[in-house]
XYZ file of C-alpha atoms in Angstrom:
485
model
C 141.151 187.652 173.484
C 144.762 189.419 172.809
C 144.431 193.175 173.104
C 146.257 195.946 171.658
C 150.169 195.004 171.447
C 152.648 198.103 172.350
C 153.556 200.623 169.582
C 156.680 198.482 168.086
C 155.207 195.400 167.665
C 152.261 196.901 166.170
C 154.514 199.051 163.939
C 155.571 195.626 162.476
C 152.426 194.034 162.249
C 151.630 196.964 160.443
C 154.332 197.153 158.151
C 154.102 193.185 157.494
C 150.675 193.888 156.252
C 151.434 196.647 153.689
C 150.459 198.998 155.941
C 152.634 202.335 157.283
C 154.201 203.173 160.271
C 154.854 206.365 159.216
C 152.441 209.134 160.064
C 150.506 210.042 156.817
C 153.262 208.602 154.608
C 151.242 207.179 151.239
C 152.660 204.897 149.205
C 150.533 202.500 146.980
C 148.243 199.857 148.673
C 149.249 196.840 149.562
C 145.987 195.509 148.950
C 143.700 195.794 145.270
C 140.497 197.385 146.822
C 140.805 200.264 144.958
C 143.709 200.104 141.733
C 145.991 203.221 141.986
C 145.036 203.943 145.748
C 147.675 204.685 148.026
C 147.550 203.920 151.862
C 148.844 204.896 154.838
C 147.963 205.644 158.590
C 148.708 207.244 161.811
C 149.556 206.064 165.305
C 147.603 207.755 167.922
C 147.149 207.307 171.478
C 145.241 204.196 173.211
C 143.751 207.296 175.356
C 144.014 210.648 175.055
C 143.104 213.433 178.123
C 141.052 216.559 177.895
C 143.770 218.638 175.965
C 144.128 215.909 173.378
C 147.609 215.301 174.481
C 148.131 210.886 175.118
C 147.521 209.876 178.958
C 149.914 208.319 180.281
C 152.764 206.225 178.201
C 152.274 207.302 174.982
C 153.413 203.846 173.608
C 151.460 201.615 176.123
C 147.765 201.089 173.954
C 148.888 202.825 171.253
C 146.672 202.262 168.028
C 146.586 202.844 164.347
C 144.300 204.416 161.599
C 144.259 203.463 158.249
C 143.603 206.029 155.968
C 142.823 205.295 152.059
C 143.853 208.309 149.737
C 142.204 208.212 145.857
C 144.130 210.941 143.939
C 142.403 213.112 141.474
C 141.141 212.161 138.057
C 143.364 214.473 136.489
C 146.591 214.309 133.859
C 150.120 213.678 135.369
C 151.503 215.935 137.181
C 148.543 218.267 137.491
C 147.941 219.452 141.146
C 144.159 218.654 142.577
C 141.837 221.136 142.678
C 140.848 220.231 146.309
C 140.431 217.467 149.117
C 137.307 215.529 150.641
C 137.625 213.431 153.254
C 134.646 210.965 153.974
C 133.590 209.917 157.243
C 131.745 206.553 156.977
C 128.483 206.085 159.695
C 127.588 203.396 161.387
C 128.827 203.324 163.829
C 131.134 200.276 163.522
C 131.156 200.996 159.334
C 134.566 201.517 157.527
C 135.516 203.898 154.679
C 135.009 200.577 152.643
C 131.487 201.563 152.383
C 132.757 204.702 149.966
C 134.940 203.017 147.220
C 132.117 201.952 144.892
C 130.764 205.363 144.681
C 133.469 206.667 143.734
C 131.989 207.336 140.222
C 129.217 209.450 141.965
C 132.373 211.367 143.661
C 134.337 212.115 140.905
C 131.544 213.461 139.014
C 130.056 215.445 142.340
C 134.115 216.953 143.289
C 135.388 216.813 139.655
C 139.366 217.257 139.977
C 139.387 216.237 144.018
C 141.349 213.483 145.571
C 139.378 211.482 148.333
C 140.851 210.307 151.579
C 139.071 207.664 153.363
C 140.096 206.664 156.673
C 138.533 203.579 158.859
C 137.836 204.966 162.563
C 139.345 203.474 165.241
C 137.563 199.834 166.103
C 136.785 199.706 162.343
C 137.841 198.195 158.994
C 142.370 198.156 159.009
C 142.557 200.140 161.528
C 143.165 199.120 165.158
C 140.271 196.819 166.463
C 138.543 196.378 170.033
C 139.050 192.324 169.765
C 142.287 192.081 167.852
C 142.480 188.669 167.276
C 138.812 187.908 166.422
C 138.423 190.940 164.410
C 141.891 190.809 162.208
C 142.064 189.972 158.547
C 143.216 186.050 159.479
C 140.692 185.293 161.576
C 138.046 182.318 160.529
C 135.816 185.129 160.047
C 137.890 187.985 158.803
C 137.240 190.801 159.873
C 133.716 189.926 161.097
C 133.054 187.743 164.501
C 132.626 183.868 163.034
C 131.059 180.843 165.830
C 133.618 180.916 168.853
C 135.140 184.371 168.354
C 131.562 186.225 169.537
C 132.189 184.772 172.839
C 136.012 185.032 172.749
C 135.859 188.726 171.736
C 133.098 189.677 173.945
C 134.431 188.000 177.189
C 137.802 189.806 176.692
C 136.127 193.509 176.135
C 134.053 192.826 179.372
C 136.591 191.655 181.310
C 138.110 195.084 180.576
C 135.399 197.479 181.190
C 137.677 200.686 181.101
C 138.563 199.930 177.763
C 134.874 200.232 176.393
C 135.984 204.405 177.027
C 139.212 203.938 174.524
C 136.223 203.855 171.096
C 134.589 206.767 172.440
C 132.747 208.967 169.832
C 134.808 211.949 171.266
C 137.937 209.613 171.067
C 137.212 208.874 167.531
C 137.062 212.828 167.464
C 140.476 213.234 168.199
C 141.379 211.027 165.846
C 139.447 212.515 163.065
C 140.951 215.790 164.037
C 144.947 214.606 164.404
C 144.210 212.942 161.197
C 143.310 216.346 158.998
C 145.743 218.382 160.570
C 148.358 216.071 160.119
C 147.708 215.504 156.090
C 147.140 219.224 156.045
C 150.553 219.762 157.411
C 152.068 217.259 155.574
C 151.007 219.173 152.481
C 153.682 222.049 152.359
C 152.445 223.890 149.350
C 152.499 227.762 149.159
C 149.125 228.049 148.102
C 146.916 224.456 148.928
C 143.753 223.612 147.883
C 140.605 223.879 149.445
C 139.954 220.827 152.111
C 136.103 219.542 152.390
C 134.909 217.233 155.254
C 132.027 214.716 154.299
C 129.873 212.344 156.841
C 127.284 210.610 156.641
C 124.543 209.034 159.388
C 126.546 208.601 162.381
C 129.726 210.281 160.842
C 127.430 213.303 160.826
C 127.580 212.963 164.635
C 131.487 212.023 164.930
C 132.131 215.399 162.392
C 130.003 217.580 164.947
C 132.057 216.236 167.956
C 135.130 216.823 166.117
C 134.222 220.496 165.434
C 133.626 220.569 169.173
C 137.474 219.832 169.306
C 138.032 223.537 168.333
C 138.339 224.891 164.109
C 139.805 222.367 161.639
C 141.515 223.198 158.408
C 138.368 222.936 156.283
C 136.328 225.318 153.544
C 133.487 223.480 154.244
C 131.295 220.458 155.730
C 128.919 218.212 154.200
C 126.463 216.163 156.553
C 124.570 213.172 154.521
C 121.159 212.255 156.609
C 122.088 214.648 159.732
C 121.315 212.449 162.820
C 118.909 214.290 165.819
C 119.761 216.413 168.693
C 121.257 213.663 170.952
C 119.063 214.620 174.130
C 116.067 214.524 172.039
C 113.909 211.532 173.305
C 111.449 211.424 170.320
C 114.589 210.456 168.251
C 117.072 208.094 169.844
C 117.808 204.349 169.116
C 114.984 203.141 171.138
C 112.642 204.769 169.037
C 113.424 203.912 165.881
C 110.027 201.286 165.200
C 108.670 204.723 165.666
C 110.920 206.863 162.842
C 110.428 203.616 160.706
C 106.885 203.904 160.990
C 106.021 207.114 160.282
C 107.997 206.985 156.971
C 106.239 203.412 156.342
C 102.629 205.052 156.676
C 103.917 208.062 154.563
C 104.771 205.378 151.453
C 101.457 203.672 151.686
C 99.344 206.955 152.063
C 101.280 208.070 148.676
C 100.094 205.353 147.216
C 96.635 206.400 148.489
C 97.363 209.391 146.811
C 98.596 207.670 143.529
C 95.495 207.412 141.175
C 97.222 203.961 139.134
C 98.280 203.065 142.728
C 95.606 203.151 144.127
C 93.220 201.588 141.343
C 95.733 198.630 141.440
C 94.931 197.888 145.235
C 91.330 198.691 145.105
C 91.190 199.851 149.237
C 93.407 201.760 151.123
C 97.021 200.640 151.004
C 96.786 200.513 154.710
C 93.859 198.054 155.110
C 95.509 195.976 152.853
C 98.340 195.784 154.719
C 96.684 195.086 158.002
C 94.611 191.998 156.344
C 97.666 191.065 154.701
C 99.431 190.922 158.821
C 96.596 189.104 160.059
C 96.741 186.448 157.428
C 100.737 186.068 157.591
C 101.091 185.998 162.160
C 97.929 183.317 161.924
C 99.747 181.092 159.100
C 103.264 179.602 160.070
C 103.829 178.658 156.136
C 103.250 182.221 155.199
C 105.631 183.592 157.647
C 108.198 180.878 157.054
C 108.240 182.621 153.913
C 109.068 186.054 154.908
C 112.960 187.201 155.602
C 113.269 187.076 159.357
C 110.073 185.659 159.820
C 108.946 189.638 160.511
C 106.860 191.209 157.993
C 107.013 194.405 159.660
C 110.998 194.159 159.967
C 111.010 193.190 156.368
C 108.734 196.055 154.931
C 110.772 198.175 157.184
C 113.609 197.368 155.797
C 112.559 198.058 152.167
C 112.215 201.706 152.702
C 116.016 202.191 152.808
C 115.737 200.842 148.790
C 113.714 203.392 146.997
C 113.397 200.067 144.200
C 111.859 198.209 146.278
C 110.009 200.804 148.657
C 108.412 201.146 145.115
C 107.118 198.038 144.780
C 105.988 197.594 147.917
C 101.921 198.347 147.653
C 102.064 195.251 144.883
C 104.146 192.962 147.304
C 101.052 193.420 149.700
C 98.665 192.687 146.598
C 100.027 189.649 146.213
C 100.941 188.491 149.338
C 97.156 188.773 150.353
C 96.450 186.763 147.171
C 98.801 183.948 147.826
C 101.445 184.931 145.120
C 105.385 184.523 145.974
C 106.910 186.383 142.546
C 106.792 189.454 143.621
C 108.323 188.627 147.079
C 111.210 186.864 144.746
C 111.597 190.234 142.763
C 111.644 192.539 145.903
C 114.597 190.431 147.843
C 116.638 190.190 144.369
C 116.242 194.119 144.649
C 117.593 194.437 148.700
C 120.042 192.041 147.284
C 121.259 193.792 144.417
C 121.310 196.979 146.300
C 123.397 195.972 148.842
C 126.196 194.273 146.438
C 126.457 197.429 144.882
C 128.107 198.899 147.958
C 130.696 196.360 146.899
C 132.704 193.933 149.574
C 135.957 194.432 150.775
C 138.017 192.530 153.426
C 137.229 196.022 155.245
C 133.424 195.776 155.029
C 132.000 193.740 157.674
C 130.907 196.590 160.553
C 132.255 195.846 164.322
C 129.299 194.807 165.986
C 131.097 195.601 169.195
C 131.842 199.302 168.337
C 128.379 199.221 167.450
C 127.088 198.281 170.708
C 129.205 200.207 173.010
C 128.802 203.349 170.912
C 124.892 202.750 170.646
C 124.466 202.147 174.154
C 126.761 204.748 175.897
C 125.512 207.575 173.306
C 122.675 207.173 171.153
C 120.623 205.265 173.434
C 118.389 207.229 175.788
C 115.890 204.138 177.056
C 118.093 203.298 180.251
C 117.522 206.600 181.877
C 113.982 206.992 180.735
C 112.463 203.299 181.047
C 114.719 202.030 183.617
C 113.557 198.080 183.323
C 112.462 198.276 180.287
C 111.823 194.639 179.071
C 111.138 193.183 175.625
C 107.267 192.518 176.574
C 107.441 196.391 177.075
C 108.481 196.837 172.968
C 106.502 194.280 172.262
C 103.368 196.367 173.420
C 104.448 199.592 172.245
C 104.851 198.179 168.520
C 101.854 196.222 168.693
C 99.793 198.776 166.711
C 102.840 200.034 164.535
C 102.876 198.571 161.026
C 106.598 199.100 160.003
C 109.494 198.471 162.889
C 113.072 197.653 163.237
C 114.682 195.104 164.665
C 117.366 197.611 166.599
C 115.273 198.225 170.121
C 115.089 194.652 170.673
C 118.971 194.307 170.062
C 120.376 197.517 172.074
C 118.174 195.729 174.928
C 120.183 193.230 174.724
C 123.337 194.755 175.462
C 126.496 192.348 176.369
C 128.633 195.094 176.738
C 129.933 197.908 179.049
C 129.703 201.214 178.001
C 131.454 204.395 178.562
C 130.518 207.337 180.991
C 129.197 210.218 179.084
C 131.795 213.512 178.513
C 131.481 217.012 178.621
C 130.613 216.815 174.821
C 127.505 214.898 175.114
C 124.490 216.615 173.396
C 126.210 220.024 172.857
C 126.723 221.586 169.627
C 130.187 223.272 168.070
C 130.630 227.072 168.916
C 132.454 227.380 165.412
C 131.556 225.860 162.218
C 132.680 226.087 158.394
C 129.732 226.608 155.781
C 128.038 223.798 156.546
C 125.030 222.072 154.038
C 122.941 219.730 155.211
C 121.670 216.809 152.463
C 118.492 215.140 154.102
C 115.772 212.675 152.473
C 112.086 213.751 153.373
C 111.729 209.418 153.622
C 114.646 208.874 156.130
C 113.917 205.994 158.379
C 117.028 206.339 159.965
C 117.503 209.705 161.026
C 114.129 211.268 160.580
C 113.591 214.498 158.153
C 112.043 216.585 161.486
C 114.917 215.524 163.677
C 117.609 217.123 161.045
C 115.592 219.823 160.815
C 115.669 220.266 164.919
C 119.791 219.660 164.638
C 119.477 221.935 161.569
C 117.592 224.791 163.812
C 119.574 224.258 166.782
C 122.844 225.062 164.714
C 121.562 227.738 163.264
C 119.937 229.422 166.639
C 123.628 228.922 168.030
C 125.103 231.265 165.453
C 128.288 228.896 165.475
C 128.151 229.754 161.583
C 126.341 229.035 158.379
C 124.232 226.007 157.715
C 121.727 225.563 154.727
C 119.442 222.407 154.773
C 118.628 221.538 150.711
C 115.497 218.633 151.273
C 115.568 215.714 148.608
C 112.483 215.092 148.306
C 111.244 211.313 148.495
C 114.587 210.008 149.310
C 115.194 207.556 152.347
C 119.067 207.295 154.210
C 122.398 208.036 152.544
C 121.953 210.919 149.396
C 125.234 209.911 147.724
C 123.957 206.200 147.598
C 120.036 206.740 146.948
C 120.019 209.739 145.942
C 123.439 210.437 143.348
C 122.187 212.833 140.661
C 120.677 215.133 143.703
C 124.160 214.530 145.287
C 125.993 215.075 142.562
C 124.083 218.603 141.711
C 124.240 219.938 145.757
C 128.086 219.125 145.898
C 128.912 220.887 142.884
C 127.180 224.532 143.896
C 128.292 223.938 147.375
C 132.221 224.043 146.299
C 131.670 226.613 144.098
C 129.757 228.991 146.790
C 126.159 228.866 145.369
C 122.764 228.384 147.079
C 122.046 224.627 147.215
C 118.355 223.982 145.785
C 115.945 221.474 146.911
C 116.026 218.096 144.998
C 113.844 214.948 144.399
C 114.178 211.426 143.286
């Protein structure tokens, strides 16, 4: 594995590939992700110390961000009427995972220009493994057969450098990033700035805040993750978060009088007959995705389509049927091509695992020796789970030691709103309404939680037209009302 090459090589890599040199500089892509999108970047420091200022040579390490900027909708030469920049999750996700809802954005910020930029370890910009993750690699910018060893042997044999794709590193960068576009705009009177995240970028926009104020009107959190010292919450309990939303879909089918009639017994009993019958019949399973019913129905509640049809998938799967197993993967399918595919897409499993581990992960210090026979008996009586426990146990990585930001909260925020599905199997509806509550008992400034009723992860993707309604009053300084799919 090749790391990080010094500051003017990596200006003319950067240049060779269409990207810029030249701090927040946009000229048109290079590339045709997005027609009429310009690109450009900043170079920022490998490391930076606890002013923000670059440690050591500022050229040794140094690394780039892409940013993607989408000007407004609007006729020639007419100014925008404001900014949004939108901070994928993951983490390990790049602003990729924005451009096809860009329809949902216009309408949502009518007259706004969008920049997108890919955090550090992600997407164009600078990567952990440079060589395995780059655009010509076998695998392009995902790990493909011998780069997964490759890449991983080089970031362990480098420990320290785990601490360079920090969460409050990727803070900094956030934060150099809007103050230098802000500053690069040298209007008399500029428009209004807005700062969007989503999942995990909810948690990399709260660490930025922590930073100090940034140049913003106001902040929009999509699916607000938990308070980070919360136990009932982190990574390692997320068979649990996926559960609890699982038994709320099949008791609403309980609920549902055609549901209900359709199944003829609890949706729950069902289910559990329906388990029995698929563990003690290797054909059966062979047939299910992962060969994990209870990964695969856990998985369907991030699709409201198919979290829909899932009481009928259970109907027939205790009757022998296979169509409506056929149906329910063409839906996950279809749902996750509309998030489109770009060379930027594939996530950095690395990132993810360093990140994950170091941060979000709370089962070292509170099951030290925790084993997979240990998950294995806590999620024997769960019906819905997630694969994720079983893979942060794995780790394969180093990790970072924990800063001075870890589990606090800003002491200053913009008006903030807070966009959370009641069905979130990701980050559960009570733990954004604990981050929600612990904001708002710091006094750090204004936050309003609008609820959308029945919707699972990510509002602008599952949710638009509640999206697209909350965005609008937000801008325009009105109370945000409740929504529902």
């Amino acid at each position: 594995m090749t790391f990080l090459p010094r500051l003017p090589l990596l200006a003319t890599l950067l240049l060779g590939a269409g990207l810029h040199a030249e701090p927040m500089l946009f000229t048109p892509c290079a590339d045709t992700a997005l027609p009429g999108s310009q690109c450009s970047g900043l170079n920022v420091p490998g490391s930076y110390d606890a002013q923000g200022g670059a440690v050591g040579d500022a050229d040794a390490g140094a690394m780039h961000l892409f940013v993607r900027k989408i000007p407004a909708d609007l006729p020639a030469g007419q100014a925008p009427k404001g900014s949004l920049w939108l901070v994928a999750g993951g983490p390990g996700e790049s602003g990729a995972s924005f451009y096809s809802l860009l329809p949902t954005l216009r309408r949502s910020f009518p007259g706004f220009e969008f920049l997108i930029p890919d955090h550090r370890g992600t997407g164009n910009s600078s990567r952990l493994c440079r060589v395995e993750e780059s655009a010509q690699s076998p695998g392009g910018r995902a790990l493909a057969g011998a780069e997964w060893s490759s890449c991983f042997a080089g970031i362990n044999a480098m420990p320290a450098y785990a601490a360079q794709f920090s969460i409050t590193t990727a803070a900094r960068d956030l934060k150099a990033l809007i103050e230098g576009e802000r500053t690069a705009t040298r209007q008399l009177r500029q428009p209004p700035v807005y700062l969007y995240g989503v999942s995990y970028g909810t948690q990399l926009v709260l660490r930025t805040l922590q930073l100090g104020p940034l140049p913003v009107q106001g902040v929009i959190l999509d699916s607000l993750v938990p308070p980070q010292t919360d136990p009932r919450w982190d990574l390692s309990q997320r068979s649990q978060v996926v559960n609890a939303v699982g038994m709320q879909v099949l008791a609403q089918c309980d609920a549902d009088p055609a549901c209900h009639a359709a199944l003829g017994e609890p949706a729950a009993t069902l289910y559990r007959r329906v388990l029995d019958k698929v563990q003690a019949d290797p054909a059966l399973l062979a047939g299910i995705p992962g060969k994990n019913l209870k990964n695969f129905l856990g998985g369907m509640l991030d699709v409201p389509a198919a979290r829909a049809r899932m009481p009928y998938l259970l109907r027939e799967l205790d009757q022998g049927g296979e169509a409506e197993l056929a149906a329910v993967r063409a839906t996950l399918a279809e749902a996750a091509a509309s998030l489109g595919s770009y060379p930027q897409s594939p996530p950095s499993i690395p990132l993810v695992s360093i990140i994950s581990n170091a941060e979000n992960n709370l089962q070292p210090s509170l099951r030290p020796g925790w084993s997979a026979a240990d998950i294995e008996r806590k999620e024997a009586g769960l019906l819905f789970t997630s694969p994720l426990p079983r893979i942060l146990l794995g780790g394969g990585l180093p990790t970072y030691p924990r800063d001075a930001y870890f589990g606090q909260l800003p002491a200053h925020l913009p008006p903030t709103l807070v966009l959370q599905g009641t069905l979130d199997p990701k980050t559960p509806y009570a733990g954004a309404q604990a981050q929600v509550q612990a904001l708002i008992q710091s006094k750090s400034g204004k936050v309003a939680l609008a609820s959308v009723r029945n919707a699972p992860h990510f509002i602008l993707w599952t949710a638009p037209a509640c999206f697209e309604q909350a965005s609008q009053r937000f801008i325009a300084g009105k109370r945000v009302r409740d929504c529902g799919l």
